[in-house]
Amino acid sequence: MSPVADPLPPVTLEEAFGPNAPVVMFDEVSLAFDDKVILEQVSFTLLRGHTKIFLGASGAGKSTILKLILGLLKPDSGVIWVYGERIDNMSERDLLHVRDSLGMVFQEGALFDSLTVRENVGFKLLEETKMPLPEVFARVEEVLGFIGLAEHIDKMPSELSGGQRRRVAIARAMTAKPRILLYDEPTTGLDPITAITVNEEIIKLRDLENVSSIVVTHQLRDAYYIAEHAAHRADGRVIIERADEDKAEEAEFIMLRDGRICFEGSAGALRASPDPYLRAFLS
Amino acid sequence: MLKVTTDNWLKTAVLEMQEYVLLSLRAIRYCFSSPFYFRDVVEQLEEIGIGSLAVVVLTGFFTGAVLALQSGFTLDQFGARSMVGRLVSASMVKELGPVLTALMVAGRVGSGIAAELGSMMVTDQIHALRALGTDPVRKLVVPRMLAGTFMVPILTVIADGVGILGGWAITVGQLRVASSVYWNSVVDALYIQDVWMGLIKPFFLGFVIVSVACHVGLRTSGGTQGVGRATTNAVVAGSVAVLAVDFFVTKLLFMLMY
Ligand SMILES: Nc1ncnc2c1ncn2[C@@H]1O[C@H](COP(=O)(O)OP(=O)(O)OP(=O)(O)O)[C@@H](O)[C@H]1O
Ligand SMILES: [Mg+2]
């Protein structure tokens, strides 16, 4: 069933699906740069509080998908819904407001290098809201503490290591409490310990704050970790442990190949897949 | 074959021009609506204005000095050495002050803007800005454009003044003309239309330099190499645009004022 009701009156996803509407939905989205086809009729659905993990070779179009969700790129054809609004034909002005519910961690961090860590992390609150300064800085310190970088608050991005920059980027994406977080290779180039910290951050945001997540990664180990762990609170402490089967089903893997989705399913299904390309990719 | 490449070239040029005009119009429109990033405007006024002061003062001084030297030599042949002031002030205020200041700013500020916006483009910072709900045109282009448009005229007035001083130094020091003769001659040559012309032109030149640089910077692609290309393009295109716009605005002002 397709929610595409154009050119009839616009239908929101809430109306089409009820309160349990998908938060992100691609319907036959295609995109080409010049003559090069990047995405061909890609469709998928992300439900509230769930996780999508995108795998695929370098250049497969994973970052492109995230940019499409943010409206930074426009598809050549197909329909994209984000939080009940159709964004593929939306003006930049309206998009600014849709992006309020989205947070994005860019592949290379994309920190503003003329601003300090504090100003980077607080950017959205400082520039686009009327929140008083002390409150902004309290929130900045909170998220930096979360991610273990409190002592670097007054440094410039150029004074940080690659992994620290990545974590500042994660902090910046979560400051304004978005409802959907997009992570573009959040653990690539991090040491295993820091990678686990980042994975746990993603899990905590998902399970405790009900943030829906899309994770692009080449690190299978991290992908499985995110898919197969769950966080919950007990006696005021956060516990992260292996998820039961139902919970693990909420994380879905999507494998891109030649512009199309060549696999979609849970971690268990991915492990069991006999497809030779997948096997080559996973080994 | 040749026809195909010419066609392509023409198409790219027209598209590029269209993008440039759209960006400029958008930036002008954004000056009058919120959100308006006031702090960034102040920052850019300082960066473009104060930052360019030294180079503009030096350019102005030496231009005025060499004008006095050259015209002194020529005027001597007619026994009209006392007219040096006229030549210096007329050429400085009408043409050389505005154009040379604009060219220096195109070199210093245009390259800086293109490099900054270009590297923000290739490192996804512009995307990050948009993802955080900030319009890069409002946040980056508008403040620079305002600062350029209002600072270049001020810098031009300073260059004019310093240039006339440079002329004075040579006229009095080397050509042995009395100070009062020089100053009288300077004032004699300044008609009110000329002063207006010299004041109006720099607004256009400042706008063109910065808007070209912003446009070039925001269209950067191709990594650090692309940033290098964008920087060069911004200076070259900016300088050519300064001379072209100077010509057309001068022509227009002649039609309107004289
Ligand atoms: N602005 C652009 N202009 C032209 N081609 C582009 C542009 N952006 C991306 N591409 C092309 O689109 C393809 C997909 O790019 P994308 O960044 O989405 O890849 P990716 O799957 O994220 O790869 P990686 O794992 O290396 O990050 C690449 O082949 C790239 O060359
Ligand atoms: Mg990528």
Coordinates of C-alpha atoms and ligand atoms in Angstrom, one line a residue:
Chain A
M1 CA 0.0 0.0 0.0
S2 CA 1.3 3.4 -0.9
P3 CA 0.5 6.7 0.8
V4 CA 1.2 8.6 -2.4
A5 CA -2.1 10.4 -2.9
D6 CA -1.0 13.2 -5.2
P7 CA -2.4 15.2 -6.8
L8 CA -5.3 14.8 -4.5
P9 CA -5.2 16.7 -1.1
P10 CA -2.1 16.0 0.8
V11 CA -2.4 13.0 3.2
T12 CA -0.1 12.9 6.2
L13 CA 1.4 9.7 7.3
E14 CA -0.5 9.9 10.6
E15 CA -3.8 9.8 8.7
A16 CA -2.6 7.0 6.5
F17 CA -1.2 4.7 9.2
G18 CA -2.6 5.9 12.5
P19 CA -0.5 6.9 15.5
N20 CA 2.1 4.2 15.0
A21 CA 3.1 5.9 11.8
P22 CA 6.6 5.4 10.3
V23 CA 9.0 8.3 11.1
V24 CA 10.9 8.0 7.8
M25 CA 9.6 6.4 4.7
F26 CA 11.2 6.1 1.2
D27 CA 8.9 5.2 -1.6
E28 CA 10.7 4.2 -4.9
V29 CA 13.3 6.9 -4.5
S30 CA 15.7 7.3 -7.4
L31 CA 18.7 9.7 -7.8
A32 CA 21.4 10.1 -10.3
F33 CA 24.3 12.6 -10.4
D34 CA 24.7 13.5 -14.1
D35 CA 24.6 10.2 -15.8
K36 CA 25.6 8.1 -12.8
V37 CA 22.7 6.3 -11.1
I38 CA 23.2 6.3 -7.4
L39 CA 19.9 5.1 -6.1
E40 CA 17.3 3.2 -8.1
Q41 CA 13.8 2.8 -6.7
V42 CA 14.8 2.5 -3.1
S43 CA 12.0 2.0 -0.6
F44 CA 12.1 1.4 3.1
T45 CA 10.3 2.4 6.3
L46 CA 11.7 3.3 9.7
L47 CA 9.3 2.9 12.7
R48 CA 9.4 5.0 15.8
G49 CA 12.1 3.9 18.2
H50 CA 13.5 1.4 15.7
T51 CA 16.9 1.2 14.1
K52 CA 17.9 0.9 10.4
I53 CA 21.5 -0.1 9.7
F54 CA 22.8 0.6 6.2
L55 CA 25.6 -1.5 4.8
G56 CA 27.2 -1.3 1.4
A57 CA 30.4 -0.8 -0.5
S58 CA 32.1 2.6 -0.6
G59 CA 30.1 4.8 -3.0
A60 CA 27.0 2.7 -2.8
G61 CA 24.9 5.8 -1.8
K62 CA 24.6 5.5 1.9
S63 CA 25.5 9.0 2.8
T64 CA 23.3 10.1 0.0
I65 CA 20.3 8.5 1.6
L66 CA 21.0 10.4 4.8
K67 CA 21.3 13.6 2.9
L68 CA 18.0 12.9 1.2
I69 CA 16.3 12.4 4.5
L70 CA 17.5 15.8 5.7
G71 CA 16.4 17.4 2.4
L72 CA 20.0 18.4 1.6
L73 CA 19.5 16.7 -1.7
K74 CA 16.4 16.2 -3.8
P75 CA 15.5 12.9 -5.4
D76 CA 14.9 12.7 -9.1
S77 CA 11.8 10.7 -8.5
G78 CA 10.0 9.0 -5.6
V79 CA 8.5 10.2 -2.4
I80 CA 10.2 10.8 1.0
W81 CA 8.2 11.2 4.2
V82 CA 9.7 12.4 7.4
Y83 CA 7.6 12.6 10.5
G84 CA 4.4 12.7 8.6
E85 CA 5.5 15.3 6.2
R86 CA 6.3 14.9 2.5
I87 CA 9.7 16.5 2.1
D88 CA 10.9 15.6 -1.4
N89 CA 9.2 18.6 -2.9
M90 CA 9.4 20.9 0.1
S91 CA 10.9 24.4 0.0
E92 CA 14.1 25.1 1.9
R93 CA 12.2 27.3 4.2
D94 CA 9.7 24.6 5.3
L95 CA 12.5 22.1 5.5
L96 CA 14.3 24.1 8.2
H97 CA 11.4 23.3 10.4
V98 CA 11.3 19.6 9.5
R99 CA 15.0 19.4 10.4
D100 CA 14.2 20.4 14.0
S101 CA 13.2 16.8 14.6
L102 CA 16.4 15.4 12.9
G103 CA 20.0 15.2 14.1
M104 CA 22.8 14.2 11.8
V105 CA 26.3 13.0 12.5
F106 CA 28.3 13.7 9.3
Q107 CA 30.9 11.2 8.0
E108 CA 33.8 13.5 8.7
G109 CA 32.2 15.3 11.6
A110 CA 31.7 18.5 9.7
L111 CA 32.4 20.6 12.9
F112 CA 32.5 24.3 12.3
D113 CA 36.2 25.0 12.6
S114 CA 35.9 28.6 13.4
L115 CA 33.9 27.8 16.6
T116 CA 34.9 26.2 19.9
V117 CA 33.6 22.8 20.9
R118 CA 31.1 24.6 23.2
E119 CA 29.8 26.8 20.4
N120 CA 29.7 23.9 18.0
V121 CA 27.7 21.7 20.4
G122 CA 25.4 24.5 21.4
F123 CA 25.1 25.9 17.8
K124 CA 21.4 25.2 17.2
L125 CA 20.3 26.4 20.6
L126 CA 22.5 29.5 20.4
E127 CA 21.5 30.5 16.8
E128 CA 18.0 29.2 16.3
T129 CA 16.3 29.4 19.6
K130 CA 15.7 32.0 22.3
M131 CA 17.0 29.8 25.1
P132 CA 18.9 31.8 27.7
L133 CA 22.7 31.4 27.6
P134 CA 23.1 29.7 31.0
E135 CA 20.6 27.0 30.0
V136 CA 22.3 26.5 26.7
F137 CA 25.6 26.0 28.3
A138 CA 24.2 23.7 30.9
R139 CA 22.8 21.5 28.1
V140 CA 26.1 21.7 26.3
E141 CA 28.0 20.5 29.4
E142 CA 25.4 17.8 29.9
V143 CA 25.8 16.3 26.5
L144 CA 29.6 16.6 26.5
G145 CA 29.6 14.9 29.8
F146 CA 27.4 12.2 28.4
I147 CA 29.9 11.5 25.6
G148 CA 33.0 11.9 27.9
L149 CA 34.5 15.1 26.5
A150 CA 33.7 17.6 29.3
E151 CA 37.3 18.7 29.7
H152 CA 37.6 19.7 26.0
I153 CA 34.8 22.2 26.0
D154 CA 36.8 25.3 25.3
K155 CA 39.1 23.8 22.6
M156 CA 38.9 24.4 18.9
P157 CA 38.0 21.4 16.7
S158 CA 41.5 21.5 15.2
E159 CA 42.9 20.7 18.6
L160 CA 41.0 17.5 18.9
S161 CA 41.8 14.0 17.7
G162 CA 39.8 12.4 14.9
G163 CA 37.8 10.3 17.4
Q164 CA 37.2 13.2 19.7
R165 CA 35.9 15.2 16.8
R166 CA 33.5 12.4 15.9
R167 CA 32.2 12.4 19.4
V168 CA 31.7 16.1 19.4
A169 CA 29.7 15.7 16.2
I170 CA 27.5 13.2 18.0
A171 CA 27.1 15.6 20.9
R172 CA 26.2 18.4 18.5
A173 CA 23.6 16.2 16.8
M174 CA 21.9 15.3 20.1
T175 CA 21.9 18.7 21.8
A176 CA 18.5 19.9 20.6
K177 CA 16.9 16.5 21.4
P178 CA 15.9 15.4 17.9
R179 CA 13.5 12.5 17.5
I180 CA 15.4 10.9 14.7
L181 CA 19.2 10.6 14.7
L182 CA 21.2 9.8 11.5
Y183 CA 24.7 8.5 12.1
D184 CA 27.1 8.4 9.1
E185 CA 29.9 6.0 10.1
P186 CA 30.0 7.0 13.7
T187 CA 32.7 4.5 14.7
T188 CA 34.9 4.4 11.7
G189 CA 38.5 5.1 12.7
L190 CA 37.8 4.8 16.5
D191 CA 39.6 2.4 18.8
P192 CA 37.4 -0.5 20.0
I193 CA 36.8 0.9 23.4
T194 CA 35.7 4.3 22.2
A195 CA 33.6 2.6 19.5
I196 CA 31.8 0.7 22.2
T197 CA 31.1 3.9 24.1
V198 CA 29.7 5.4 20.9
N199 CA 27.6 2.3 20.3
E200 CA 26.2 2.4 23.8
E201 CA 25.3 6.1 23.3
I202 CA 23.3 5.2 20.2
I203 CA 21.6 2.4 22.1
K204 CA 20.8 4.6 25.1
L205 CA 19.3 7.4 23.0
R206 CA 17.2 4.8 21.2
D207 CA 15.9 2.8 24.1
L208 CA 15.8 5.4 26.8
E209 CA 14.8 8.5 24.9
N210 CA 12.9 6.7 22.1
V211 CA 15.0 8.2 19.4
S212 CA 14.6 6.5 16.1
S213 CA 18.0 5.9 14.5
I214 CA 19.6 5.3 11.1
V215 CA 23.2 4.1 11.2
V216 CA 25.5 3.9 8.3
T217 CA 28.5 1.8 9.0
H218 CA 31.3 -0.4 7.6
Q219 CA 32.0 -1.8 11.0
L220 CA 29.9 -5.0 11.2
R221 CA 30.9 -5.6 14.8
D222 CA 29.5 -2.3 15.8
A223 CA 26.4 -2.9 13.7
Y224 CA 25.6 -6.2 15.4
Y225 CA 26.4 -4.6 18.7
I226 CA 23.8 -1.9 18.2
A227 CA 21.3 -4.3 16.8
E228 CA 21.6 -6.9 19.5
H229 CA 21.8 -4.8 22.6
A230 CA 19.2 -3.0 24.6
A231 CA 19.4 -0.4 27.4
H232 CA 17.1 0.0 30.3
R233 CA 17.1 1.7 33.6
A234 CA 17.2 -0.2 36.9
D235 CA 17.5 1.5 40.3
G236 CA 18.5 4.7 38.6
R237 CA 21.4 3.1 36.7
V238 CA 21.5 2.4 33.0
I239 CA 22.1 -1.2 32.1
I240 CA 23.0 -2.3 28.6
E241 CA 22.6 -6.0 27.9
R242 CA 21.9 -8.4 25.1
A243 CA 18.4 -7.8 23.7
D244 CA 15.8 -10.4 23.6
E245 CA 14.7 -11.6 20.2
D246 CA 11.7 -9.3 19.7
K247 CA 13.8 -6.3 20.6
A248 CA 16.6 -7.4 18.2
E249 CA 14.0 -7.7 15.4
E250 CA 13.4 -3.9 15.8
A251 CA 16.8 -3.3 14.2
E252 CA 16.9 -4.0 10.5
F253 CA 19.9 -4.2 8.2
I254 CA 19.7 -2.9 4.7
M255 CA 22.4 -3.7 2.2
L256 CA 22.8 -1.5 -0.8
R257 CA 24.3 -2.7 -4.0
D258 CA 24.3 -1.0 -7.4
G259 CA 21.7 1.5 -6.3
R260 CA 19.3 -1.1 -5.1
I261 CA 18.5 -2.8 -1.8
C262 CA 19.8 -6.3 -2.1
F263 CA 19.1 -7.4 1.5
E264 CA 16.7 -6.3 4.2
G265 CA 16.3 -8.1 7.5
S266 CA 17.3 -8.6 11.0
A267 CA 20.8 -9.4 12.3
G268 CA 19.9 -13.1 12.5
A269 CA 18.7 -13.2 8.9
L270 CA 21.8 -11.4 7.8
R271 CA 24.0 -13.9 9.5
A272 CA 22.1 -16.8 8.0
S273 CA 21.9 -15.4 4.4
P274 CA 23.4 -17.6 1.8
D275 CA 23.8 -14.8 -0.8
P276 CA 27.4 -14.9 -2.0
Y277 CA 27.8 -11.1 -2.3
L278 CA 26.6 -10.7 1.3
R279 CA 28.9 -13.5 2.4
A280 CA 31.9 -11.9 0.8
F281 CA 30.9 -8.6 2.4
L282 CA 30.5 -10.0 5.8
S283 CA 33.6 -12.1 6.0
Chain B
M1 CA 32.7 19.3 -32.4
L2 CA 33.7 22.9 -31.8
K3 CA 30.1 23.9 -31.9
V4 CA 29.2 21.4 -29.2
T5 CA 31.8 22.7 -26.9
T6 CA 30.9 26.3 -27.5
D7 CA 27.2 25.5 -26.9
N8 CA 28.2 23.7 -23.7
W9 CA 30.3 26.6 -22.6
L10 CA 27.6 29.1 -23.3
K11 CA 25.0 27.0 -21.4
T12 CA 27.3 26.7 -18.4
A13 CA 28.0 30.4 -18.5
V14 CA 24.3 31.3 -18.6
L15 CA 23.4 28.9 -15.9
E16 CA 26.2 30.2 -13.7
M17 CA 25.1 33.8 -14.3
Q18 CA 21.5 32.8 -13.4
E19 CA 22.7 31.1 -10.2
Y20 CA 24.7 34.2 -9.3
V21 CA 21.8 36.6 -9.8
L22 CA 19.4 34.3 -7.8
L23 CA 21.9 34.2 -4.9
S24 CA 22.3 37.9 -4.9
L25 CA 18.6 38.6 -5.0
R26 CA 18.0 36.1 -2.2
A27 CA 20.7 37.7 -0.1
I28 CA 19.2 41.2 -0.7
R29 CA 15.8 40.0 0.2
Y30 CA 17.1 38.3 3.4
C31 CA 18.6 41.6 4.6
F32 CA 15.0 42.7 5.4
S33 CA 13.6 39.7 7.2
S34 CA 14.5 37.6 10.2
P35 CA 16.4 35.7 11.3
F36 CA 19.2 38.3 10.9
Y37 CA 22.6 37.4 12.3
F38 CA 23.6 40.7 13.7
R39 CA 26.8 39.5 15.4
D40 CA 28.1 38.0 12.2
V41 CA 27.6 41.4 10.4
V42 CA 29.7 43.2 13.1
E43 CA 32.3 40.5 12.8
Q44 CA 32.5 40.9 9.0
L45 CA 32.6 44.7 9.2
E46 CA 35.7 44.3 11.3
E47 CA 37.2 41.6 9.2
I48 CA 36.6 43.3 5.9
G49 CA 37.0 47.0 7.0
I50 CA 39.7 47.0 9.6
G51 CA 41.4 44.0 8.0
S52 CA 41.8 45.8 4.7
L53 CA 42.9 49.1 6.1
A54 CA 46.6 48.7 5.8
V55 CA 46.7 47.4 2.3
V56 CA 44.3 50.2 1.2
V57 CA 46.3 52.9 2.8
L58 CA 49.5 51.7 1.2
T59 CA 47.9 51.4 -2.2
G60 CA 46.4 54.9 -1.9
F61 CA 49.6 56.5 -0.8
F62 CA 51.8 55.2 -3.6
T63 CA 49.1 55.8 -6.2
G64 CA 48.8 59.4 -5.2
A65 CA 52.6 59.8 -5.1
V66 CA 53.2 58.3 -8.5
L67 CA 50.4 60.3 -10.0
A68 CA 52.1 63.5 -8.8
L69 CA 55.4 62.3 -10.1
Q70 CA 54.2 61.5 -13.6
S71 CA 51.9 64.4 -14.0
G72 CA 54.5 66.8 -12.6
F73 CA 56.9 65.6 -15.3
T74 CA 54.3 66.0 -18.1
L75 CA 52.9 69.3 -16.8
D76 CA 56.4 70.8 -16.7
Q77 CA 56.5 70.7 -20.4
F78 CA 53.7 73.2 -20.5
G79 CA 55.0 75.1 -17.5
A80 CA 51.9 74.1 -15.6
R81 CA 53.6 72.4 -12.6
S82 CA 51.1 74.2 -10.2
M83 CA 48.3 72.2 -11.7
V84 CA 49.5 68.9 -10.2
G85 CA 47.0 68.9 -7.4
R86 CA 44.1 69.0 -9.9
L87 CA 45.3 65.9 -11.7
V88 CA 45.9 64.0 -8.5
S89 CA 42.6 64.8 -6.9
A90 CA 40.5 64.3 -10.0
S91 CA 42.0 61.0 -11.0
M92 CA 42.1 59.7 -7.4
V93 CA 38.5 60.6 -6.4
K94 CA 36.8 59.7 -9.7
E95 CA 38.6 56.6 -10.8
L96 CA 41.7 55.3 -9.2
G97 CA 40.5 55.5 -5.6
P98 CA 37.4 53.4 -6.2
V99 CA 38.9 51.0 -8.6
L100 CA 42.2 50.3 -6.9
T101 CA 40.6 50.0 -3.5
A102 CA 38.1 47.5 -5.0
L103 CA 40.8 45.5 -6.7
M104 CA 42.8 45.3 -3.5
V105 CA 39.7 44.2 -1.6
A106 CA 38.9 41.7 -4.4
G107 CA 42.3 40.2 -3.8
R108 CA 42.3 40.1 0.0
V109 CA 38.6 39.7 0.9
G110 CA 37.4 37.9 -2.2
S111 CA 40.0 35.2 -1.9
G112 CA 39.4 34.8 1.8
I113 CA 35.6 34.5 1.4
A114 CA 35.9 31.9 -1.4
A115 CA 38.5 29.9 0.5
E116 CA 36.4 29.9 3.7
L117 CA 33.1 29.1 2.1
G118 CA 34.7 26.7 -0.3
S119 CA 36.3 24.7 2.5
M120 CA 33.1 24.7 4.5
M121 CA 31.5 23.3 1.3
V122 CA 33.9 20.5 0.7
T123 CA 34.0 19.4 4.4
D124 CA 30.2 19.3 4.6
Q125 CA 30.0 22.2 7.0
I126 CA 27.5 23.9 4.8
H127 CA 25.4 20.8 4.9
A128 CA 25.8 20.7 8.7
L129 CA 24.6 24.3 8.9
R130 CA 21.5 23.5 6.9
A131 CA 21.0 20.3 8.9
L132 CA 21.0 22.4 12.1
G133 CA 18.3 24.6 10.7
T134 CA 20.4 27.6 9.7
D135 CA 20.2 29.0 6.2
P136 CA 23.8 29.5 5.0
V137 CA 22.7 32.4 2.8
R138 CA 21.5 34.3 5.9
K139 CA 24.3 33.2 8.1
L140 CA 27.2 33.5 5.8
V141 CA 26.4 35.5 2.7
V142 CA 24.2 38.3 4.0
P143 CA 26.7 39.5 6.7
R144 CA 29.6 39.4 4.2
M145 CA 27.6 41.2 1.5
L146 CA 26.5 44.0 3.9
A147 CA 30.0 44.4 5.2
G148 CA 31.5 44.5 1.7
T149 CA 28.9 47.0 0.4
F150 CA 29.4 49.4 3.3
M151 CA 33.1 49.0 4.0
V152 CA 34.4 49.4 0.4
P153 CA 33.1 53.0 0.2
I154 CA 34.6 53.9 3.5
L155 CA 37.9 52.3 2.5
T156 CA 37.7 54.2 -0.8
V157 CA 37.3 57.6 1.0
I158 CA 40.4 56.7 3.1
A159 CA 42.4 55.7 0.0
D160 CA 41.4 59.0 -1.7
G161 CA 42.5 61.0 1.3
V162 CA 45.8 59.1 1.6
G163 CA 46.4 59.3 -2.1
I164 CA 46.0 63.1 -2.1
L165 CA 48.4 63.2 0.8
G166 CA 50.8 61.1 -1.1
G167 CA 50.5 63.5 -4.0
W168 CA 51.1 66.4 -1.7
A169 CA 54.3 64.8 -0.3
I170 CA 55.8 64.5 -3.8
T171 CA 54.5 67.8 -5.0
V172 CA 55.9 69.7 -2.1
G173 CA 59.0 67.6 -1.4
Q174 CA 60.2 66.9 -4.9
L175 CA 58.5 69.3 -7.4
R176 CA 59.0 72.2 -5.0
V177 CA 55.4 73.5 -5.4
A178 CA 54.1 75.5 -2.4
S179 CA 51.7 73.6 -0.1
S180 CA 48.9 76.1 -0.5
V181 CA 49.2 76.0 -4.3
Y182 CA 48.8 72.3 -4.2
W183 CA 45.7 72.3 -1.9
N184 CA 44.0 75.1 -3.9
S185 CA 44.5 73.1 -7.0
V186 CA 43.2 69.9 -5.4
V187 CA 40.0 71.7 -4.3
D188 CA 39.6 73.4 -7.7
A189 CA 39.4 70.2 -9.5
L190 CA 36.7 68.6 -7.4
Y191 CA 33.2 69.2 -8.8
I192 CA 30.4 67.9 -6.7
Q193 CA 29.4 65.4 -9.4
D194 CA 32.8 63.9 -9.3
V195 CA 32.6 63.5 -5.6
W196 CA 29.3 61.8 -5.9
M197 CA 30.5 59.6 -8.6
G198 CA 33.5 58.6 -6.5
L199 CA 31.2 57.8 -3.5
I200 CA 28.5 56.0 -5.3
K201 CA 30.6 53.6 -7.3
P202 CA 32.3 51.8 -4.4
F203 CA 28.9 50.6 -3.1
F204 CA 28.4 48.7 -6.3
L205 CA 32.0 47.5 -6.4
G206 CA 31.9 46.2 -2.8
F207 CA 28.7 44.4 -3.5
V208 CA 30.0 42.8 -6.6
I209 CA 33.3 41.6 -5.1
V210 CA 31.6 39.9 -2.1
S211 CA 28.7 38.4 -4.0
V212 CA 30.9 36.9 -6.6
A213 CA 33.2 35.5 -4.0
C214 CA 30.3 34.0 -2.0
H215 CA 28.8 32.5 -5.2
V216 CA 32.1 31.0 -6.2
G217 CA 32.7 29.7 -2.7
L218 CA 29.3 28.1 -2.3
R219 CA 29.7 26.3 -5.7
T220 CA 33.0 24.7 -4.7
S221 CA 33.4 21.0 -5.3
G222 CA 36.3 18.6 -5.6
G223 CA 38.1 18.6 -2.3
T224 CA 41.0 20.9 -1.4
Q225 CA 41.9 21.2 -5.0
G226 CA 38.5 22.6 -5.6
V227 CA 39.0 25.2 -2.8
G228 CA 42.2 26.3 -4.5
R229 CA 40.4 26.7 -7.8
A230 CA 37.5 28.5 -6.2
T231 CA 39.9 31.0 -4.5
T232 CA 41.7 31.8 -7.8
N233 CA 38.3 32.1 -9.6
A234 CA 37.0 34.4 -7.0
V235 CA 39.9 36.8 -7.4
V236 CA 40.0 36.7 -11.2
A237 CA 36.2 37.0 -11.6
G238 CA 36.0 39.6 -8.9
S239 CA 38.7 41.8 -10.5
V240 CA 37.2 41.6 -13.9
A241 CA 33.7 42.2 -12.5
V242 CA 35.1 45.3 -10.7
L243 CA 36.4 46.8 -13.9
A244 CA 33.3 46.0 -15.9
V245 CA 30.9 47.2 -13.2
D246 CA 33.0 50.3 -12.8
F247 CA 32.6 51.1 -16.5
F248 CA 28.9 50.5 -16.6
V249 CA 28.1 52.4 -13.4
T250 CA 30.3 55.3 -14.6
K251 CA 28.4 55.4 -17.9
L252 CA 25.1 55.3 -16.1
L253 CA 26.1 58.0 -13.7
F254 CA 27.3 60.2 -16.6
M255 CA 23.9 59.9 -18.2
L256 CA 22.1 60.7 -14.9
M257 CA 24.3 63.4 -13.5
Y258 CA 26.0 65.4 -16.2
Ligands
LIG1 N1 27.7 16.1 -5.1 C1 28.0 15.0 -5.9 N2 28.1 15.1 -7.2 C2 28.4 14.1 -7.9 N3 28.5 12.8 -7.5 C3 28.3 12.6 -6.2 C4 28.0 13.7 -5.3 N4 27.9 13.3 -4.0 C5 28.1 11.9 -4.1 N5 28.4 11.6 -5.4 C6 28.6 10.2 -5.8 O1 27.5 9.4 -5.3 C7 28.0 8.1 -5.0 C8 27.5 7.8 -3.6 O2 28.1 8.7 -2.7 P1 27.9 8.4 -1.1 O3 28.6 9.5 -0.4 O4 26.4 8.3 -0.8 O5 28.6 7.0 -0.9 P2 28.7 6.2 0.5 O6 27.9 5.0 0.3 O7 28.4 7.1 1.6 O8 30.2 5.8 0.4 P3 31.3 5.8 1.7 O9 31.0 4.5 2.3 O10 32.6 5.8 1.0 O11 31.0 6.9 2.5 C9 29.5 8.2 -5.1 O12 29.8 7.4 -6.2 C10 29.8 9.6 -5.3 O13 30.8 9.7 -6.3
MG2 MG 29.4 7.9 3.1

